[in-house]
Tab-separated table of C-alpha atoms and ligand atoms in Angstrom:
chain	number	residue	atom	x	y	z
A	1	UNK	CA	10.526	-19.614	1.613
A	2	UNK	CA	9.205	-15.647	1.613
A	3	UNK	CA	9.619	-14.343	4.670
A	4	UNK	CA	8.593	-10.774	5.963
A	5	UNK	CA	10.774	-8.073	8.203
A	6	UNK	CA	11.221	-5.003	8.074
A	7	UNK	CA	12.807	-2.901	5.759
A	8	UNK	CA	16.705	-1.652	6.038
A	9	UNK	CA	18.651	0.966	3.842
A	10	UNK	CA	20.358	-1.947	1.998
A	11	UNK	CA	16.319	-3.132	0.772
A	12	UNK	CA	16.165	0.721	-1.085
A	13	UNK	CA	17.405	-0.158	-4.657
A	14	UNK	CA	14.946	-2.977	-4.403
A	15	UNK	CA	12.218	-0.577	-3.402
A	16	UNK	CA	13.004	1.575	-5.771
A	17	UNK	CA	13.157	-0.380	-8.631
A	18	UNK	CA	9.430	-1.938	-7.910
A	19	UNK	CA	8.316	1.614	-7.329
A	20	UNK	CA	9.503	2.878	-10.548
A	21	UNK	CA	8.451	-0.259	-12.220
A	22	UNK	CA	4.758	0.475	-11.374
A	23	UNK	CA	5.012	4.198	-11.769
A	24	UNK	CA	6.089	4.054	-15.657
A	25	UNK	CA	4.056	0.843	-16.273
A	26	UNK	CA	1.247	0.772	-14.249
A	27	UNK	CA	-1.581	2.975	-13.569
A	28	UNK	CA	-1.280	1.824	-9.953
A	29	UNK	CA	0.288	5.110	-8.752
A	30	UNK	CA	-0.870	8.135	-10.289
A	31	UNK	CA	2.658	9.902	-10.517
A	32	UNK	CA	4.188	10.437	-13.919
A	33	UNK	CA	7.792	11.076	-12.702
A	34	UNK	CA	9.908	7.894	-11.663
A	35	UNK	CA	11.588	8.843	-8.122
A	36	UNK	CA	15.256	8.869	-6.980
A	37	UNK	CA	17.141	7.050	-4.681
A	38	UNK	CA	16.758	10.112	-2.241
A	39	UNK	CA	13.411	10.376	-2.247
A	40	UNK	CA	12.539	7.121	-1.512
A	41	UNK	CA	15.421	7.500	1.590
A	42	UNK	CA	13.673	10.414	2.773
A	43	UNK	CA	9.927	8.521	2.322
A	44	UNK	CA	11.011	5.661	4.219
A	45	UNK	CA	13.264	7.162	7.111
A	46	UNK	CA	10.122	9.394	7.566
A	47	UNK	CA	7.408	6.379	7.751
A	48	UNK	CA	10.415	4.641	10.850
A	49	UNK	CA	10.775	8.011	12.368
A	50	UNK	CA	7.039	8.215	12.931
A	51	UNK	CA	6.705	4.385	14.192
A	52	UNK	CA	5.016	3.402	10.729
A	53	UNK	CA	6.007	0.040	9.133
A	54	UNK	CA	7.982	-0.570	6.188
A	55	UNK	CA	7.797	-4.116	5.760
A	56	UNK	CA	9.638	-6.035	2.792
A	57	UNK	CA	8.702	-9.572	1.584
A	58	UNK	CA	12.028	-11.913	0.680
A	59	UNK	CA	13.281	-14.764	-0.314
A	60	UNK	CA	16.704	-15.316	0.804
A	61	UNK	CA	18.512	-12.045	-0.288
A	62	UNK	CA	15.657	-11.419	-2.848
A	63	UNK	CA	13.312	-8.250	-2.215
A	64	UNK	CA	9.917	-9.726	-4.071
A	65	UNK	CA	7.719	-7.114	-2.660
A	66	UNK	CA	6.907	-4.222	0.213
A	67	UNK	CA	4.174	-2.841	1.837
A	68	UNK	CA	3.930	0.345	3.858
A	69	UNK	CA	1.167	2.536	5.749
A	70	UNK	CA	1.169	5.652	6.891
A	71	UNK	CA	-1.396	8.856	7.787
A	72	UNK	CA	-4.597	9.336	5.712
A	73	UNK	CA	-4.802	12.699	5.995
A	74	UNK	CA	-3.059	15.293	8.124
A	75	UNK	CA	-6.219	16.292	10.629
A	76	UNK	CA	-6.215	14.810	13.871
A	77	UNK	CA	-9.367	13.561	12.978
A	78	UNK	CA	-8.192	10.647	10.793
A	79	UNK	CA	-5.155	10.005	13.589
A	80	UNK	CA	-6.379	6.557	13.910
A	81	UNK	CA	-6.662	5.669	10.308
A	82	UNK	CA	-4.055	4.796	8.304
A	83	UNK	CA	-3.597	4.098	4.304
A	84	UNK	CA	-1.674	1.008	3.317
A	85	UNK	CA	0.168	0.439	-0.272
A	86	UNK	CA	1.620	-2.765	-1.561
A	87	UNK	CA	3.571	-3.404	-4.518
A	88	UNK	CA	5.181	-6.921	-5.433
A	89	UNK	CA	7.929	-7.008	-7.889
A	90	UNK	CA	6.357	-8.646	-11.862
A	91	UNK	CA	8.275	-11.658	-11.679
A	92	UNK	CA	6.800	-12.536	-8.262
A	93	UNK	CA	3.524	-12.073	-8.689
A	94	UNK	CA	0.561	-14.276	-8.301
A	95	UNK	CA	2.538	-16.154	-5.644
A	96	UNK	CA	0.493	-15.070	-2.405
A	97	UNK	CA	3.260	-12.441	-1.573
A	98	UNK	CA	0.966	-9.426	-1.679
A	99	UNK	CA	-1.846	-11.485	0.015
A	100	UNK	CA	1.001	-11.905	3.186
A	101	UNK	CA	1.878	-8.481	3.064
A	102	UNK	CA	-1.564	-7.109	2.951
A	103	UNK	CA	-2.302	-9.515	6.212
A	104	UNK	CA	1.165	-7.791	7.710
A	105	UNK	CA	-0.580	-4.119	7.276
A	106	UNK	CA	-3.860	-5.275	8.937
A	107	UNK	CA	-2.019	-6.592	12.166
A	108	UNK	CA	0.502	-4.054	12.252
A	109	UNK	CA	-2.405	-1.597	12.224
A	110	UNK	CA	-4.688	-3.256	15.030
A	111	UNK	CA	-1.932	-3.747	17.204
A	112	UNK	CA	-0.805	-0.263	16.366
A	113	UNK	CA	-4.447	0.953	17.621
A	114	UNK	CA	-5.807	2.178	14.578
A	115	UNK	CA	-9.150	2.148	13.928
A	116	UNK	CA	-9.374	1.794	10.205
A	117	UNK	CA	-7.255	0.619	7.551
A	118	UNK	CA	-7.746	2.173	3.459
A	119	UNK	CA	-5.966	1.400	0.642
A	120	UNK	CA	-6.698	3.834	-2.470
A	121	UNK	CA	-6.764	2.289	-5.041
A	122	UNK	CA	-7.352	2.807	-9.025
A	123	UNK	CA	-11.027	1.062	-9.657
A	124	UNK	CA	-9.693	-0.587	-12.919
A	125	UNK	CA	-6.862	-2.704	-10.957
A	126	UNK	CA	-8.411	-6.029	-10.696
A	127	UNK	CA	-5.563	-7.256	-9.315
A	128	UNK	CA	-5.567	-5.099	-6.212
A	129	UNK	CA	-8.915	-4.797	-5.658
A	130	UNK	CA	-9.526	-8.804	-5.826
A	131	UNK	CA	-6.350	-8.831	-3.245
A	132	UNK	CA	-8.195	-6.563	-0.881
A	133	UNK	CA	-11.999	-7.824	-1.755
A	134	UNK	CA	-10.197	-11.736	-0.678
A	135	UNK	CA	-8.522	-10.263	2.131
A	136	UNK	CA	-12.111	-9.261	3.983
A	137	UNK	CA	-11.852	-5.081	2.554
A	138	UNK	CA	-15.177	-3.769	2.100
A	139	UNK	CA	-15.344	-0.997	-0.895
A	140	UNK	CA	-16.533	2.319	-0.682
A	141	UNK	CA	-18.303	3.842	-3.859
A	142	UNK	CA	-16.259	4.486	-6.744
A	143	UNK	CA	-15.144	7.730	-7.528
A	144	UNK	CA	-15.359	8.375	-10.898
A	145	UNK	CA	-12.615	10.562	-13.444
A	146	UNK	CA	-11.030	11.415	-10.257
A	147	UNK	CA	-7.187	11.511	-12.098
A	148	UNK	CA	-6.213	11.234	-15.232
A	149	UNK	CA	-2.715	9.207	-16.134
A	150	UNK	CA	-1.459	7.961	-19.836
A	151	UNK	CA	-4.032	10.529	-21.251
A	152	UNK	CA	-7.132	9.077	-19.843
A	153	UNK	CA	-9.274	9.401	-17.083
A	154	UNK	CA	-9.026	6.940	-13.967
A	155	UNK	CA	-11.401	6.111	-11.136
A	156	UNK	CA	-10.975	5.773	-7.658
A	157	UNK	CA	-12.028	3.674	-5.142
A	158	UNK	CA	-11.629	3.262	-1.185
A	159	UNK	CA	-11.098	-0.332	0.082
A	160	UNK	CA	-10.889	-0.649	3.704
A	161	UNK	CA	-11.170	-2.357	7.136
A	162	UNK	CA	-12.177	-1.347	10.289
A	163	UNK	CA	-10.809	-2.685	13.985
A	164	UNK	CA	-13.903	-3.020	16.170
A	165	UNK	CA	-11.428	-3.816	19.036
A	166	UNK	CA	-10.151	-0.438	18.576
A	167	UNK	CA	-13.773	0.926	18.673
A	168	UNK	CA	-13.436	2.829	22.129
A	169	UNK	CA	-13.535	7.125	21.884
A	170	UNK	CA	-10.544	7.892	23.413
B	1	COA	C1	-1.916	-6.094	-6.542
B	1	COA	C2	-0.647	-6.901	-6.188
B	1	COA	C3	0.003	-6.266	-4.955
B	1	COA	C4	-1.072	-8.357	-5.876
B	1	COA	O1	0.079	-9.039	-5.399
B	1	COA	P1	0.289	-10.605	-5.652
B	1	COA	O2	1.427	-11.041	-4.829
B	1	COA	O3	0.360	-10.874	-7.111
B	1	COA	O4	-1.093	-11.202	-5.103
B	1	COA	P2	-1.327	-12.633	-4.445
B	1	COA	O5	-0.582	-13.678	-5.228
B	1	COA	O6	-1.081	-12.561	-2.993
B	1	COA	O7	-2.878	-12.835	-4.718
B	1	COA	C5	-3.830	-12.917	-3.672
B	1	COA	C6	-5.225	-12.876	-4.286
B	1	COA	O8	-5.438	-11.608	-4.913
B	1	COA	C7	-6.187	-11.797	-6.131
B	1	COA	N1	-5.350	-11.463	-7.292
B	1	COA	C8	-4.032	-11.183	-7.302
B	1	COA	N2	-3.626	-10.875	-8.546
B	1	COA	C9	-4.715	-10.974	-9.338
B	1	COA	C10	-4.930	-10.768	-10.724
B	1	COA	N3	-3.924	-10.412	-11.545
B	1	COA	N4	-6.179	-10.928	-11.210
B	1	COA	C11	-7.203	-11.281	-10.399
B	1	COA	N5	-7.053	-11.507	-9.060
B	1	COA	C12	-5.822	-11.345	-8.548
B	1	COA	C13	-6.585	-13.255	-6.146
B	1	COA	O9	-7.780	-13.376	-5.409
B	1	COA	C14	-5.421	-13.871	-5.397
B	1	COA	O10	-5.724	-15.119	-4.837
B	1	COA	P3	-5.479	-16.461	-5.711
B	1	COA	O11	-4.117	-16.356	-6.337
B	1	COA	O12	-5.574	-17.554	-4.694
B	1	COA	O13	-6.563	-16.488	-6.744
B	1	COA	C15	0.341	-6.962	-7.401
B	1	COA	O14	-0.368	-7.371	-8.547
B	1	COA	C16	1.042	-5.655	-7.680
B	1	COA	O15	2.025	-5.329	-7.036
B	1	COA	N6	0.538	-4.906	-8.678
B	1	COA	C17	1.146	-3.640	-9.073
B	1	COA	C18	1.068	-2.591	-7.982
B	1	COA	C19	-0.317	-2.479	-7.417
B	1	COA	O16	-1.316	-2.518	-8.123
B	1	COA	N7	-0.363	-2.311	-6.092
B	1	COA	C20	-1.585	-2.089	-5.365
B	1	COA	C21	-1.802	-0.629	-5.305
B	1	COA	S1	-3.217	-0.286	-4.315
């Protein structure tokens, strides 16, 4: 059975190797450079410290998949939005993992008090975007040649929900 809980220090190779997995074969990240151990310490001790989730989907000791959000931007403005990122492990894919841990994110956030929730994602990744799209995301306009990564130009595009019960001003 998957079940979801938060991440610990002993889910980190697991983490890493999905994140590295996506970031040399995917175009789902737009880094070039796989990360280390340390960085992805330091990334997810930062996201706790600040009261942001870091939740990992499992089955028994397996790690199939994580989610995290975090700020938008750094202006006060956007304090009540936040921008989610999912990644599920190949082998477990098409399995309804990243449709629980998208539906993790969007709780998390309402109960957190956000306003809006925004994944960014690359317009070509019909995965994600059919995730988000079945998953009640509305999508923004695409943003066109706005990165480039295995020597071509990628779009962009903003998929997002917004709280109306956390509508109020204040
Ligand atoms: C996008 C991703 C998270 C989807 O995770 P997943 O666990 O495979 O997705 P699910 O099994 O929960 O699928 C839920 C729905 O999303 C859509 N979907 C998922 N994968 C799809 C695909 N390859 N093609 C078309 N639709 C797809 C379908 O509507 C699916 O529902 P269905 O299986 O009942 O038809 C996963 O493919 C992934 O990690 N990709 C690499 C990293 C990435 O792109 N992350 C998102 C960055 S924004």
């Amino acid at each position: 059975m998957v079940e979801l809980r938060d991440a610990t220090e002993a889910d980190l190779p697991a983490i890493l190797s999905i994140t590295n997995d996506a970031i040399k074969n995917s175009d789902a990240i737009w880094a070039y450079t796989a990360q280390t151990m340390a960085q992805r310490r330091a990334w997810m001790k930062d996201r706790q410290d600040k009261g942001f989730p870091v939740v990992v989907a499992v089955e028994g000791d397996v790690v199939l998949g994580f989610a995290s959000y975090g700020p938008f931007r750094p202006y006060e403005g956007y304090n009540r939005t936040v921008e989610h990122s999912i990644y599920v492990a190949e082998l477990a894919r098409r399995r309804g993992v990243g449709r629980l841990l998208l539906a993790e994110m969007v709780i998390r956030a309402e109960r957190a008090g956000m306003h809006a929730i925004v994944g960014v994602i690359t317009a070509s990744n019909e995965a994600s975007v059919a995730l988000h799209r079945d998953s009640g995301f509305q999508s923004s306009s695409v943003l066109p040649e706005f990165g480039r990564k295995f020597g071509r130009w990628l779009d962009l595009v903003f998929m997002y929900r917004l709280f109306e019960t956390n509508s109020h001003e204040d």
